[in-house]
């Protein structure tokens, strides 16, 4: 009888401890909340407030001033130019190491360098280009003394629209290589073999098979590179100072209070940047998901 009672009594389930793996998420989550989420929320709220905390839309409406619209237009043009050139050059280099038949030992060093160069920005990058292509830079002096070519006499200026675009390419091209290489690896050999069996030439395969498959990834990467250039501030400020009025530099001056001393207008500028980069990143995520359907 005792045995039957013991068998019929419900057994208490042991309490499962919380997996220790979750503890690994705590430092980064705390870091993201303190330095990303909360500051972003503060910027969004501040963009719709007066200095005394009264709700208003005036800060956002002030973004339509001619000087601020001009700064947004210059930033958009630089971002589009650097993203387009970065996509074209980066795609050519990635295709060369994945499909072009280059030696395998080139791929590893190129991807490693791309991982480093895609994060190389700010003051070090600006100084590197000034020391190379500035008015007294190494390449500038060599071209002038050895070959009689004065690039600044021909109209080149590192502290200009095209100069800043050229500097941005240093991290735009490696980023393109890192992102598009897996997509090129996902092109199956069977697709090309089937196209050749059906009589398609190389250009026809790329035009009718490969590029339609890669198009969402290419457009998504272009959007990501656009957002990457649009939000860059340290490189532009260290290189050009206030001589080129792009949005990050205008925002930096506004928050610091050098011009109008209206931080809430700065919040509105930052809010506009969040909207632009958010749309670009959203397009990238959506197109990236479409590409993965074909490359699985």
Coordinates of C-alpha atoms in Angstrom, one line a residue:
X1 CA 0.0 0.0 0.0
X2 CA 2.8 2.3 0.9
X3 CA 4.5 1.6 -2.5
X4 CA 1.2 2.5 -4.3
X5 CA 0.9 5.7 -2.4
X6 CA 4.4 6.7 -3.2
X7 CA 3.9 5.9 -6.9
X8 CA 0.7 7.9 -7.2
X9 CA 2.0 11.0 -5.4
X10 CA 2.9 13.7 -7.8
X11 CA 6.6 14.3 -8.1
X12 CA 7.8 17.9 -7.8
X13 CA 9.5 19.1 -10.9
X14 CA 13.0 20.4 -10.3
X15 CA 13.4 24.1 -10.9
X16 CA 15.5 24.8 -13.9
X17 CA 18.1 27.5 -13.3
X18 CA 18.3 30.4 -15.7
X19 CA 20.8 29.5 -18.5
X20 CA 24.1 31.2 -17.8
X21 CA 24.3 32.0 -21.6
X22 CA 21.9 34.9 -21.0
X23 CA 24.5 36.6 -18.8
X24 CA 26.7 37.1 -21.9
X25 CA 24.0 39.4 -23.3
X26 CA 23.9 41.7 -20.3
X27 CA 27.0 43.9 -20.9
X28 CA 26.2 44.6 -24.6
X29 CA 22.5 45.1 -23.9
X30 CA 23.3 47.5 -21.1
X31 CA 25.8 49.3 -23.3
X32 CA 23.2 49.6 -26.2
X33 CA 20.5 50.9 -23.9
X34 CA 22.7 53.5 -22.3
X35 CA 24.6 54.8 -25.3
X36 CA 22.2 54.1 -28.2
X37 CA 18.5 53.6 -27.3
X38 CA 18.2 56.2 -24.5
X39 CA 20.2 58.9 -26.4
X40 CA 18.1 58.3 -29.6
X41 CA 14.9 58.6 -27.6
X42 CA 16.2 61.8 -26.0
X43 CA 16.9 63.2 -29.5
X44 CA 13.5 62.3 -30.8
X45 CA 11.7 63.9 -27.8
X46 CA 14.0 66.9 -27.9
X47 CA 13.2 67.5 -31.6
X48 CA 9.6 68.2 -30.7
X49 CA 10.2 70.3 -27.6
X50 CA 11.1 73.9 -26.7
X51 CA 13.9 74.6 -24.2
X52 CA 11.3 74.8 -21.4
X53 CA 9.8 71.4 -22.4
X54 CA 6.7 72.7 -24.3
X55 CA 5.7 70.5 -27.3
X56 CA 6.3 72.1 -30.6
X57 CA 6.8 71.4 -34.3
X58 CA 8.8 74.5 -34.9
X59 CA 12.2 72.7 -34.6
X60 CA 11.3 70.3 -37.4
X61 CA 9.8 73.1 -39.5
X62 CA 13.1 75.0 -39.1
X63 CA 14.8 72.2 -41.0
X64 CA 13.4 73.7 -44.2
X65 CA 15.6 76.8 -43.9
X66 CA 17.7 77.2 -47.2
X67 CA 21.0 76.7 -45.3
X68 CA 19.9 73.5 -43.7
X69 CA 18.3 72.1 -46.9
X70 CA 21.5 72.9 -48.7
X71 CA 23.5 70.9 -46.0
X72 CA 21.1 67.9 -46.5
X73 CA 21.4 68.1 -50.3
X74 CA 25.2 68.1 -50.1
X75 CA 25.2 65.2 -47.7
X76 CA 22.8 63.2 -49.9
X77 CA 25.0 63.9 -53.0
X78 CA 28.2 62.8 -51.3
X79 CA 26.5 59.7 -49.9
X80 CA 25.1 58.8 -53.3
X81 CA 28.4 59.4 -55.1
X82 CA 30.5 57.4 -52.6
X83 CA 27.9 54.6 -52.4
X84 CA 27.6 54.3 -56.2
X85 CA 31.4 54.3 -56.7
X86 CA 31.9 52.0 -53.8
X87 CA 29.4 49.5 -55.1
X88 CA 30.9 49.5 -58.6
X89 CA 34.5 49.1 -57.5
X90 CA 33.8 46.8 -54.6
X91 CA 31.6 44.5 -56.8
X92 CA 34.3 44.3 -59.4
X93 CA 36.9 43.3 -56.8
X94 CA 34.6 40.8 -55.1
X95 CA 33.7 39.2 -58.4
X96 CA 37.4 38.9 -59.3
X97 CA 38.2 36.9 -56.1
X98 CA 35.1 34.7 -56.2
X99 CA 34.3 34.2 -59.9
X100 CA 37.3 35.6 -61.8
X101 CA 39.7 32.8 -61.3
X102 CA 42.3 34.8 -59.2
X103 CA 44.6 32.7 -57.0
X104 CA 42.9 31.6 -53.8
X105 CA 45.6 33.1 -51.6
X106 CA 44.5 36.6 -52.6
X107 CA 41.0 36.2 -51.2
X108 CA 42.0 35.8 -47.5
X109 CA 44.3 38.8 -47.3
X110 CA 41.8 41.0 -49.2
X111 CA 38.9 40.1 -47.0
X112 CA 41.0 40.6 -43.9
X113 CA 42.1 44.0 -45.1
X114 CA 38.5 44.9 -46.0
X115 CA 37.4 44.0 -42.4
X116 CA 40.0 46.5 -41.1
X117 CA 39.6 49.2 -43.7
X118 CA 35.8 49.3 -43.5
X119 CA 36.2 50.5 -39.8
X120 CA 39.1 52.8 -40.5
X121 CA 37.7 56.3 -40.3
X122 CA 37.8 59.5 -38.4
X123 CA 40.9 61.6 -37.6
X124 CA 43.4 58.9 -38.6
X125 CA 41.8 58.5 -42.1
X126 CA 41.7 62.2 -42.6
X127 CA 45.4 62.6 -41.6
X128 CA 46.4 59.7 -43.9
X129 CA 44.8 61.4 -46.9
X130 CA 46.1 64.8 -46.0
X131 CA 49.6 63.3 -45.8
X132 CA 49.1 61.6 -49.1
X133 CA 47.0 63.9 -51.3
X134 CA 47.1 67.2 -49.4
X135 CA 48.8 70.2 -51.0
X136 CA 52.1 69.0 -49.5
X137 CA 51.2 65.3 -49.5
X138 CA 53.6 62.6 -50.6
X139 CA 51.8 61.7 -53.9
X140 CA 51.1 65.4 -54.6
X141 CA 54.8 66.3 -54.3
X142 CA 56.0 63.2 -56.3
X143 CA 53.6 64.0 -59.2
X144 CA 54.7 67.6 -59.2
X145 CA 58.5 67.1 -58.8
X146 CA 58.9 64.0 -60.9
X147 CA 56.3 64.3 -63.6
X148 CA 55.4 68.0 -63.6
X149 CA 51.8 67.3 -62.8
X150 CA 50.2 69.7 -60.4
X151 CA 46.9 68.1 -59.4
X152 CA 45.8 71.2 -57.5
X153 CA 46.6 73.3 -60.5
X154 CA 44.3 71.0 -62.6
X155 CA 41.4 71.7 -60.2
X156 CA 41.7 68.9 -57.7
X157 CA 41.0 69.8 -54.1
X158 CA 40.9 67.3 -51.2
X159 CA 38.8 69.7 -49.1
X160 CA 35.9 69.7 -51.6
X161 CA 32.9 67.6 -52.6
X162 CA 34.9 65.1 -54.7
X163 CA 37.8 65.1 -52.3
X164 CA 35.6 64.0 -49.4
X165 CA 33.9 61.5 -51.7
X166 CA 37.3 60.0 -52.5
X167 CA 38.1 59.7 -48.8
X168 CA 34.8 58.0 -48.1
X169 CA 35.7 55.4 -50.7
X170 CA 38.5 54.1 -48.5
X171 CA 35.9 52.5 -46.2
X172 CA 33.0 52.2 -48.7
X173 CA 34.8 49.8 -51.1
X174 CA 35.9 47.3 -48.4
X175 CA 32.4 47.3 -46.9
X176 CA 30.9 46.5 -50.3
X177 CA 33.4 43.6 -50.7
X178 CA 32.5 42.2 -47.3
X179 CA 28.8 42.3 -48.0
X180 CA 28.6 41.2 -51.6
X181 CA 31.1 38.4 -51.4
X182 CA 28.7 35.9 -49.7
X183 CA 26.1 36.8 -52.3
X184 CA 28.5 36.0 -55.1
X185 CA 29.4 32.8 -53.4
X186 CA 25.7 31.9 -53.3
X187 CA 25.5 31.8 -57.1
X188 CA 25.2 28.1 -57.9
X189 CA 27.3 26.6 -60.6
X190 CA 24.3 24.7 -61.8
X191 CA 22.6 27.9 -62.9
X192 CA 25.5 28.9 -65.1
X193 CA 25.8 25.3 -66.5
X194 CA 22.1 25.3 -67.3
X195 CA 22.3 28.6 -69.0
X196 CA 25.3 27.5 -71.1
X197 CA 23.4 24.2 -72.1
X198 CA 20.5 26.3 -73.3
X199 CA 22.9 28.3 -75.5
X200 CA 23.3 31.5 -73.3
X201 CA 26.5 33.4 -73.6
X202 CA 28.4 34.9 -70.7
X203 CA 26.9 38.4 -70.9
X204 CA 23.4 36.8 -71.4
X205 CA 23.9 34.7 -68.2
X206 CA 24.8 37.8 -66.2
X207 CA 22.0 39.9 -67.7
X208 CA 19.2 37.3 -67.4
X209 CA 20.2 35.1 -64.5
X210 CA 23.0 36.4 -62.2
X211 CA 22.2 40.1 -62.0
X212 CA 18.4 39.6 -61.4
X213 CA 19.3 37.3 -58.5
X214 CA 22.0 39.7 -57.2
X215 CA 19.9 42.9 -57.8
X216 CA 18.2 43.0 -54.4
X217 CA 21.6 42.5 -52.7
X218 CA 23.2 45.2 -54.8
X219 CA 20.4 47.7 -54.1
X220 CA 20.4 46.8 -50.4
X221 CA 24.2 47.2 -50.1
X222 CA 23.9 50.6 -51.9
X223 CA 21.3 51.7 -49.3
X224 CA 23.6 50.5 -46.5
X225 CA 26.6 52.4 -48.0
X226 CA 24.5 55.5 -48.4
X227 CA 23.6 55.4 -44.7
X228 CA 27.2 54.7 -43.8
X229 CA 28.4 57.8 -45.6
X230 CA 25.4 60.0 -44.6
X231 CA 26.2 59.5 -40.9
X232 CA 29.9 59.9 -41.0
X233 CA 31.0 63.0 -39.1
X234 CA 34.5 62.5 -37.7
X235 CA 36.3 62.0 -41.0
X236 CA 34.5 65.0 -42.6
X237 CA 35.1 67.3 -39.7
X238 CA 38.7 66.4 -39.3
X239 CA 39.4 66.8 -43.0
X240 CA 37.3 69.8 -44.0
X241 CA 36.5 71.5 -40.7
X242 CA 33.6 73.9 -41.4
X243 CA 34.5 74.6 -45.1
X244 CA 32.0 72.0 -46.4
X245 CA 28.5 72.3 -44.8
X246 CA 27.2 68.8 -44.6
X247 CA 24.6 67.8 -42.1
X248 CA 26.9 66.1 -39.5
X249 CA 29.1 69.1 -39.4
X250 CA 26.2 71.5 -39.1
X251 CA 24.7 69.3 -36.4
X252 CA 28.0 69.2 -34.5
X253 CA 28.3 73.0 -34.6
X254 CA 24.6 73.4 -33.5
X255 CA 24.8 71.0 -30.5
X256 CA 28.1 72.6 -29.4
X257 CA 26.5 76.1 -29.6
X258 CA 28.9 77.8 -31.9
X259 CA 26.4 79.4 -34.2
X260 CA 22.8 79.7 -33.1
X261 CA 23.1 78.1 -29.7
X262 CA 19.8 76.2 -30.1
X263 CA 20.4 72.6 -29.1
X264 CA 16.8 71.7 -29.9
X265 CA 17.3 72.6 -33.6
X266 CA 20.3 70.3 -33.3
X267 CA 18.0 67.6 -32.0
X268 CA 15.8 68.2 -35.1
X269 CA 18.8 67.9 -37.4
X270 CA 19.7 64.6 -35.7
X271 CA 16.1 63.4 -36.0
X272 CA 16.2 64.1 -39.7
X273 CA 19.4 62.1 -40.0
X274 CA 17.8 59.2 -38.0
X275 CA 14.9 59.2 -40.5
X276 CA 17.1 59.2 -43.6
X277 CA 19.5 56.5 -42.3
X278 CA 16.6 54.5 -40.8
X279 CA 14.9 54.4 -44.2
X280 CA 18.1 53.4 -45.9
X281 CA 18.8 50.6 -43.4
X282 CA 15.2 49.4 -43.6
X283 CA 15.6 49.1 -47.4
X284 CA 18.8 47.2 -46.9
X285 CA 17.3 44.7 -44.4
X286 CA 14.2 44.1 -46.7
X287 CA 16.3 43.6 -49.8
X288 CA 18.8 41.4 -48.0
X289 CA 16.0 39.1 -46.9
X290 CA 14.8 38.8 -50.5
X291 CA 18.3 37.9 -51.7
X292 CA 18.7 35.1 -49.1
X293 CA 15.7 33.2 -50.6
X294 CA 17.8 32.6 -53.7
X295 CA 21.2 32.0 -52.1
X296 CA 20.2 29.4 -49.5

